[in-house]
CSV table of C-alpha atoms in Angstrom, one decimal:
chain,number,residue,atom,x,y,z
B,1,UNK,CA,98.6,86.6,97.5
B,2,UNK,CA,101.8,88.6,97.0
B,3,UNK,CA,105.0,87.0,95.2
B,4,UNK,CA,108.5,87.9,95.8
B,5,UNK,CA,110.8,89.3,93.4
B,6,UNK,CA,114.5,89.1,94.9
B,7,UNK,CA,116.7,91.4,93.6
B,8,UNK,CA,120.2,91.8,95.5
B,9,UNK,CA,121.4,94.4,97.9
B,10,UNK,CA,124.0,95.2,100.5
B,11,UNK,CA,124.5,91.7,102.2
B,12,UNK,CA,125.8,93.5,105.7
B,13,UNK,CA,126.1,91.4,109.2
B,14,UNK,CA,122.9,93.5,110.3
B,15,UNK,CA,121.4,96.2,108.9
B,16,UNK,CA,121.1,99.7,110.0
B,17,UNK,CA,117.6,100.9,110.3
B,18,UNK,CA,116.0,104.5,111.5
B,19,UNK,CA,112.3,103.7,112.8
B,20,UNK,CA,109.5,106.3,112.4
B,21,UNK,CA,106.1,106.2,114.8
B,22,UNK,CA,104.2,107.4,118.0
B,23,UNK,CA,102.4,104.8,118.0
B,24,UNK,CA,102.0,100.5,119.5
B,25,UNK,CA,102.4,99.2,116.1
B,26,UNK,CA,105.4,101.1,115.9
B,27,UNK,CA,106.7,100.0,119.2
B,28,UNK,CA,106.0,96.5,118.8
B,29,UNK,CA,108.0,96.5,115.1
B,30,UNK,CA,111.0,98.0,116.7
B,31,UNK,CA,111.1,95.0,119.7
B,32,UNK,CA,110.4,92.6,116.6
B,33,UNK,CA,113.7,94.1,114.9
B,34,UNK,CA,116.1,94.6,118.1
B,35,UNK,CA,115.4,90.8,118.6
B,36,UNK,CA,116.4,89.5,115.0
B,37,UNK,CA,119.4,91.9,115.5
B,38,UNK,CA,118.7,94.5,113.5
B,39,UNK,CA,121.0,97.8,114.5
B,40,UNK,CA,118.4,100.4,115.1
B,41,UNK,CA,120.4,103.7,115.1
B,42,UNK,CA,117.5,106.4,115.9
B,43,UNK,CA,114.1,106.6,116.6
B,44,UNK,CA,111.7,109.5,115.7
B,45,UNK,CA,108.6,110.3,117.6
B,46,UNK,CA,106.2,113.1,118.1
B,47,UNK,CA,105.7,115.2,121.0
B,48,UNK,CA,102.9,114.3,123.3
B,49,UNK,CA,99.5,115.3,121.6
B,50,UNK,CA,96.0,114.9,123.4
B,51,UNK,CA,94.3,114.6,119.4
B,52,UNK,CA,97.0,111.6,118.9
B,53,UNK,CA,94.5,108.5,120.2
B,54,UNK,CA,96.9,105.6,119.7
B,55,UNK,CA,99.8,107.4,121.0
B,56,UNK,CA,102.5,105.1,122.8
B,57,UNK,CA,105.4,106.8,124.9
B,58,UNK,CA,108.8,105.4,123.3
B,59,UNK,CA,111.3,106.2,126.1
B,60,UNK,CA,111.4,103.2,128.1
B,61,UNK,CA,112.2,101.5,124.9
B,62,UNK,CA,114.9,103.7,123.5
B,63,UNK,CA,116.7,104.0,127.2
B,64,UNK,CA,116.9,100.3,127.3
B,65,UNK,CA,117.8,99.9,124.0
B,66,UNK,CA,120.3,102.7,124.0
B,67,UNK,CA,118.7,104.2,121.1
B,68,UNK,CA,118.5,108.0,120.2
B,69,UNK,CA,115.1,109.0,120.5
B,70,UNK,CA,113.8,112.8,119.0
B,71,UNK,CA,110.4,114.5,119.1
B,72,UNK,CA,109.7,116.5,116.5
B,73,UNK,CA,106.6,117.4,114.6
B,74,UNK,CA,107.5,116.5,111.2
B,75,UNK,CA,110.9,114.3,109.8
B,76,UNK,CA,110.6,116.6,106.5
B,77,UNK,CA,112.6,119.6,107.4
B,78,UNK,CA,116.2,119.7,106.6
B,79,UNK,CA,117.6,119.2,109.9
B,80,UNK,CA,115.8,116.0,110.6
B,81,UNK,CA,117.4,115.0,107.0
B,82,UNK,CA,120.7,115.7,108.0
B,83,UNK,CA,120.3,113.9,111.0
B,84,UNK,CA,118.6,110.8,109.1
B,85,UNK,CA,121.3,111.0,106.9
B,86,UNK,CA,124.5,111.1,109.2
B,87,UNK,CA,122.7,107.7,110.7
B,88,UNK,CA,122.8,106.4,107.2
B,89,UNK,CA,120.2,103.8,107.3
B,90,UNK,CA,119.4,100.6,104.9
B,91,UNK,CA,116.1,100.5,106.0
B,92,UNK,CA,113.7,103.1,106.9
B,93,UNK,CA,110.7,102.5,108.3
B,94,UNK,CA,107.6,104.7,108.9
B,95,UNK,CA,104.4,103.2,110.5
B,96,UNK,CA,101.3,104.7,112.2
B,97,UNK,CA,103.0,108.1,111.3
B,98,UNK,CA,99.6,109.7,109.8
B,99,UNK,CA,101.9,112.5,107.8
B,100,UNK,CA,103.2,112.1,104.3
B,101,UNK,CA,106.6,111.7,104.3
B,102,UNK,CA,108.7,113.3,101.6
B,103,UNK,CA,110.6,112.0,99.0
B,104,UNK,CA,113.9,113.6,100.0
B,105,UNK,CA,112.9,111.8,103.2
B,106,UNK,CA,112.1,108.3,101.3
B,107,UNK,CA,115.7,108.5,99.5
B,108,UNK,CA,117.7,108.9,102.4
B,109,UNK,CA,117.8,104.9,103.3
B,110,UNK,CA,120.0,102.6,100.8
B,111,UNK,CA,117.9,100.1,100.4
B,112,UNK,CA,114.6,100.6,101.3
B,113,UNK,CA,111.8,102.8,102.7
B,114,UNK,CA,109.1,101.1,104.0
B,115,UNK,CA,106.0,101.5,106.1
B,116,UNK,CA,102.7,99.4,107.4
B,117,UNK,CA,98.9,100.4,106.2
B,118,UNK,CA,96.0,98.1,107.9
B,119,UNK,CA,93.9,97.8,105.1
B,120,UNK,CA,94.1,94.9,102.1
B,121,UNK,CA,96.1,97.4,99.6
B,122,UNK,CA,95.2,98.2,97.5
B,123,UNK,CA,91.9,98.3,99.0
B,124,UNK,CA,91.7,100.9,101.4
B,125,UNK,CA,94.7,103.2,100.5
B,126,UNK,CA,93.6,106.8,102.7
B,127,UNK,CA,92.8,107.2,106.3
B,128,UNK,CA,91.3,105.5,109.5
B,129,UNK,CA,90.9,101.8,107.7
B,130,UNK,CA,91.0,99.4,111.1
B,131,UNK,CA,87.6,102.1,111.8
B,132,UNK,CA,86.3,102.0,108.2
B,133,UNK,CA,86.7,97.9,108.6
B,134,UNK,CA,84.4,98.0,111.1
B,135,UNK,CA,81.8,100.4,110.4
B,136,UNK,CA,81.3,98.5,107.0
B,137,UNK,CA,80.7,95.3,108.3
B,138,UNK,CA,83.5,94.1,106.7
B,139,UNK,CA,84.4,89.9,107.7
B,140,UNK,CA,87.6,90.4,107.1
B,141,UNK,CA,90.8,93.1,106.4
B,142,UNK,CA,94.1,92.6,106.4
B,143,UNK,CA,97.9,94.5,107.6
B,144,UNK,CA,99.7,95.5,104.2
B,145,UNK,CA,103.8,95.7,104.6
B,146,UNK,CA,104.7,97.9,101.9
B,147,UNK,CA,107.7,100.2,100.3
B,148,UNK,CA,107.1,103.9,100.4
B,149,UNK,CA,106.7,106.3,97.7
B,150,UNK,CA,105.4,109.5,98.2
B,151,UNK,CA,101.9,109.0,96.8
B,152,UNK,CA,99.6,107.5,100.1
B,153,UNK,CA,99.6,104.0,100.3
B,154,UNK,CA,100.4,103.5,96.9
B,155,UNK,CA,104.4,101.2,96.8
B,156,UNK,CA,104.7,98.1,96.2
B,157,UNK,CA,103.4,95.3,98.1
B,158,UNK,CA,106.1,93.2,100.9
B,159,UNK,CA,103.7,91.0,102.4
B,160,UNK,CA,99.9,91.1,103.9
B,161,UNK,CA,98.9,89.8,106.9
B,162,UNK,CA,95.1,88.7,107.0
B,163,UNK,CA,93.3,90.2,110.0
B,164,UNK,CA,89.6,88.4,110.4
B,165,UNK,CA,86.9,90.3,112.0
B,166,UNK,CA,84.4,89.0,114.3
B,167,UNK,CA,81.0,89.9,115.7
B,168,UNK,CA,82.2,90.6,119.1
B,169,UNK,CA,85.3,92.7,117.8
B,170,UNK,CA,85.4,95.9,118.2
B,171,UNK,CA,88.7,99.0,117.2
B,172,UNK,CA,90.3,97.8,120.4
B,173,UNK,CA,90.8,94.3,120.1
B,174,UNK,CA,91.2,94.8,115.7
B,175,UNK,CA,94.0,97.2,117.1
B,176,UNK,CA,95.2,94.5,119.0
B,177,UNK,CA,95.2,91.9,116.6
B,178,UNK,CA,97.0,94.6,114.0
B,179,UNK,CA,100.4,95.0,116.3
B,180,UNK,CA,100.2,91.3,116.5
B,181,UNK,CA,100.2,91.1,112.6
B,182,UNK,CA,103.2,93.8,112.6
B,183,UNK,CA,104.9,91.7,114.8
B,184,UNK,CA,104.8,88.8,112.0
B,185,UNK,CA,105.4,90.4,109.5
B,186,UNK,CA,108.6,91.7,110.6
B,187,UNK,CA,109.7,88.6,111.6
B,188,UNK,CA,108.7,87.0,107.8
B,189,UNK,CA,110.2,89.8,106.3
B,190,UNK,CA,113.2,91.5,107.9
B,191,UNK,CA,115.7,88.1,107.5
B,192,UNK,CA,115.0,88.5,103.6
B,193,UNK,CA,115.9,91.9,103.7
B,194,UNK,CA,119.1,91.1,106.0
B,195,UNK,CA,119.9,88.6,103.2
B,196,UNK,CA,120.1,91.3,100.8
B,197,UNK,CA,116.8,90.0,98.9
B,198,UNK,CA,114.3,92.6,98.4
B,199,UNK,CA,110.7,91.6,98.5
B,200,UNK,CA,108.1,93.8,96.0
B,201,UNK,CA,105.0,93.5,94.3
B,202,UNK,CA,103.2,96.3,92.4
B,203,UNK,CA,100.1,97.2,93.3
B,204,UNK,CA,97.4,96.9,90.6
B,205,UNK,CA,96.1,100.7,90.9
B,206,UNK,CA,92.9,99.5,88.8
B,207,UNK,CA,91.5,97.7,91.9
B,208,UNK,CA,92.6,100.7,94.5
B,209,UNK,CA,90.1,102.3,96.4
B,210,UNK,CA,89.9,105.2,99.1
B,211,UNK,CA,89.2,105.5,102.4
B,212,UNK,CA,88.4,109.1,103.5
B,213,UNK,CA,89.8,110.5,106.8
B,214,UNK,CA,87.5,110.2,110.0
B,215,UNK,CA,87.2,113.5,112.4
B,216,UNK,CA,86.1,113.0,116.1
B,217,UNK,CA,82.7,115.0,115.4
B,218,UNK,CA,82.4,112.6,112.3
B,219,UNK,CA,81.0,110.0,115.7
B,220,UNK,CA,77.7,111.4,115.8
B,221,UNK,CA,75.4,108.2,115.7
B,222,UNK,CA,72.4,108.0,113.6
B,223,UNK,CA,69.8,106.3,115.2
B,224,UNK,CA,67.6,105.7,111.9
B,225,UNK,CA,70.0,103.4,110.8
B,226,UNK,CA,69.7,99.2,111.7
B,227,UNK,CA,70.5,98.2,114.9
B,228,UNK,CA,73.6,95.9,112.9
B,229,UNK,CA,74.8,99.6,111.1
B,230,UNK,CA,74.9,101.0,114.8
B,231,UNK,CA,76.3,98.6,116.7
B,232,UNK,CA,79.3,98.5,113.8
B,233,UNK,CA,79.2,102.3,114.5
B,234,UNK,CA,79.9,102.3,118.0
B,235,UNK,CA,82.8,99.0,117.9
B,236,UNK,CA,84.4,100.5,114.9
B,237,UNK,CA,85.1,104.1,116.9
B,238,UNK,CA,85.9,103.1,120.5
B,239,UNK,CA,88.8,103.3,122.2
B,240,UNK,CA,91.7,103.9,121.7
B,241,UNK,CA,89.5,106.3,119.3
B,242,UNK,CA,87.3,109.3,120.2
B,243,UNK,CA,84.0,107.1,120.5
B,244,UNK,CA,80.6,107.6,119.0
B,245,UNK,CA,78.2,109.7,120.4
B,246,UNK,CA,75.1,111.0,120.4
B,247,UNK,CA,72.7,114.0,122.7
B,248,UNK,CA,70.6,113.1,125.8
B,249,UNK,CA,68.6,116.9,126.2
B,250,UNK,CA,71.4,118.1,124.7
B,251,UNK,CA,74.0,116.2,127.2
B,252,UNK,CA,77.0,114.9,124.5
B,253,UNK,CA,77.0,111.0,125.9
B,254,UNK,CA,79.6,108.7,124.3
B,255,UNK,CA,78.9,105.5,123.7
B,256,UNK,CA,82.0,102.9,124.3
B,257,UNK,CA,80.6,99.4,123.6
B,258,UNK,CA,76.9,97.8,123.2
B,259,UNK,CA,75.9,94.3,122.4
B,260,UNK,CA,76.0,92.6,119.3
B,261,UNK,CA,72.3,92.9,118.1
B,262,UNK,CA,69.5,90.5,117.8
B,263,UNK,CA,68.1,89.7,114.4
B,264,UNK,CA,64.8,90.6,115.7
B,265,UNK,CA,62.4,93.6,114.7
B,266,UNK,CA,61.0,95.2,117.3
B,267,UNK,CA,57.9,98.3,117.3
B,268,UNK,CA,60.3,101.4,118.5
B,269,UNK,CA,60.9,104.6,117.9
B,270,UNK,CA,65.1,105.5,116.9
B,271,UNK,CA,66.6,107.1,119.3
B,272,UNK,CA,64.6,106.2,122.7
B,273,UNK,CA,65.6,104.2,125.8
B,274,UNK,CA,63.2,101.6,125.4
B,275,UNK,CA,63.5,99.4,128.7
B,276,UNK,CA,66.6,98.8,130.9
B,277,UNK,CA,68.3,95.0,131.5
B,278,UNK,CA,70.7,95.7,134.5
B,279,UNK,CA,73.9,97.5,133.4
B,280,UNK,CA,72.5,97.1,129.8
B,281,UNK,CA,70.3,100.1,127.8
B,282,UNK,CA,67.8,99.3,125.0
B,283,UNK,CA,67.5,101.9,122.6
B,284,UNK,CA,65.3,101.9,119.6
B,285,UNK,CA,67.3,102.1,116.0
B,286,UNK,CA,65.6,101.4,112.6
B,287,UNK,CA,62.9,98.5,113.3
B,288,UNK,CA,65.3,97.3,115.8
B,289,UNK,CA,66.8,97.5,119.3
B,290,UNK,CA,71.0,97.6,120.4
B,291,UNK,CA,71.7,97.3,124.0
B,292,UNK,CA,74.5,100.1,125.0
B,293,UNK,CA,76.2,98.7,127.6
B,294,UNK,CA,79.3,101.3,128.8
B,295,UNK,CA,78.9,105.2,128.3
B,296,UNK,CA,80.0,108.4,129.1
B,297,UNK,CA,78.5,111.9,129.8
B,298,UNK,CA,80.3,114.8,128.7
B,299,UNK,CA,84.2,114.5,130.6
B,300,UNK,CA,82.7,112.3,133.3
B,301,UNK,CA,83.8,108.7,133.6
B,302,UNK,CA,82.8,106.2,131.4
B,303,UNK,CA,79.8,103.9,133.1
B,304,UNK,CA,78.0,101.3,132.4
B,305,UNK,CA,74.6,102.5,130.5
B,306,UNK,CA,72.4,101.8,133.0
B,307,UNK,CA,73.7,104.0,135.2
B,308,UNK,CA,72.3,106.7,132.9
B,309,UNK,CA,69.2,106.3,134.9
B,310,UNK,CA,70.4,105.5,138.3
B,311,UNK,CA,73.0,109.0,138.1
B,312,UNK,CA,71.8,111.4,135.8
B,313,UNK,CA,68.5,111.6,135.8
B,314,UNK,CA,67.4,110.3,132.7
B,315,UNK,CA,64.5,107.9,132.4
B,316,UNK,CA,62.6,105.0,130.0
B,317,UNK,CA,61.4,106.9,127.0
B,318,UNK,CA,63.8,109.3,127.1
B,319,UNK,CA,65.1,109.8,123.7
B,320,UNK,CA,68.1,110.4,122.2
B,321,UNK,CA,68.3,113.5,119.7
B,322,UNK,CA,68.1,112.9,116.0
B,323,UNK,CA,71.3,112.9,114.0
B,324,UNK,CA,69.4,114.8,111.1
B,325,UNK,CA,68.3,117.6,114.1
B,326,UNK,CA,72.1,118.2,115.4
B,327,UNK,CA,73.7,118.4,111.7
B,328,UNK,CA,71.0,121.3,110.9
């Protein structure tokens, strides 16, 4: 539970703000703070990137809003400081930037810097933690509201937002339930900050932990594992991330959703189609079975996994390759 310490600021009518992101979280914290008031003077963005999954277009927002918008690659060159600075901001916010921001950068606003990390800081300070929530199996995570320094992740707390996970969620509706939290927070949050009171918590660094960075080939699914450790595999990397895959005679098919699995052990071998249910796929994992039940093959569009018989060719005991076989 984070406590408040209230120290006193500026105490203006509203309070200037310059808003950091490319991304829904971002976009759904700036609405949050154009409706309590707040005078958001600039926005930064990046240009369009393919690699950038969660990327949201902020232009319909900053047209209607009247708010500058810029592109650029990074805000730690000196021209984006200047420009930063002749907004002269109160409150800076960064969220769902993925880049470390400097500390020239983290100076600039006069009363705060602050950003958002989905992970239960200090749990879970580093990369990719709604995917890393989900691949571990974890019940439960949470939206940390936080003031930047320029160590990751590492400023003291402004308020957490618990985000529970259930069977049947997957990075999509997590994602979901994340810009939801932002949205809450924000409104918690930004009157105390208007009211010149300052909300901050250290962090206790002796219970921080690390959450390494996820690639797109870092997907590849290993079907030795339990049919529970795939199935959190597959939820924890669809969309709006790159998916998990895996190799049908050396085909790259992605795998966007599957059932949640039974509790049942079953006589297979990991990797092969082991019967079909209608749109659903039965593949044999470690003394288990996960029905697949929407795919992809190479660029094509996604399917349901069925259809991996009925279009491609492939049939019951077909197997897919081992993870161990593809690494060497």
């Amino acid at each position: 539970m984070v406590t408040t310490a209230f120290i006193r600021a500026a105490d203006p009518p509203t309070m200037r703000v310059v808003f950091v992101t490319h991304n829904e979280l971002g976009l759904a914290c700036l609405e949050e703070l154009v409706d309590l008031g707040a005078d958001v003077r600039a926005v930064y963005t990046r240009p369009e990137r393919e690699e950038l999954a969660d990327q949201t277009d902020l232009a319909a927002f900053a047209s209607e809003h009247e708010v500058s918008l810029h592109r650029v690659e990074s805000v730690n060159t000196d021209s984006v400081k200047a420009e930063i600075r002749e907004d002269d901001p109160e409150l800076l916010f960064v969220v769902g930037w993925s880049r470390l921001v400097d500390g020239e950068v983290l100076d600039l606003p006069s009363v705060a810097a602050l950003g958002m990390h989905p992970a239960p800081l200090p749990r879970g300070r580093g990369r990719a933690p709604l995917a890393w929530s989900i691949v571990k199996g974890l019940d439960e995570t949470a939206l940390s509201f936080f003031h930047l320094v320029e160590a990751a992740d590492a400023g003291d707390l402004v308020g957490q937002e618990p985000l529970p996970i259930d069977r049947e969620d997957d990075a999509a509706s997590l994602y979901a339930d994340m810009v939801e939290a932002g949205r809450a927070l924000i409104r918690r949050h930004y009157p105390e900050f208007e009211a010149g009171e300052i909300p901050r918590e250290p962090q206790d660094d002796s219970r921080a932990t690390w959450w390494p960075r996820r690639d797109p080939h870092h997907g590849l699914i290993d079907w030795t594992a339990g049919p529970r450790e795939v199935y959190d595999w597959i939820r924890g990397q669809t969309r709006p991330y790159p998916g998990a895959f895996s190799y049908l005679d050396d085909r790259k098919v992605t795998v966007w959703a599957a059932n949640p699995p039974e509790d049942e052990p079953a006589f297979v071998a990991p990797g092969e189609i082991t019967y079909r249910d209608g749109d659903a796929l039965g593949v044999g994992a470690w003394e288990g079975v996960i029905e697949l039940t929407e795919v992809q093959v190479g660029e094509d569009d996604p399917i349901p996994a069925g259809a991996l018989l009925d279009d491609h060719g492939f049939e019951v005991g077909d197997t897919f390759e081992n993870a161990r076989d593809r690494l060497e």
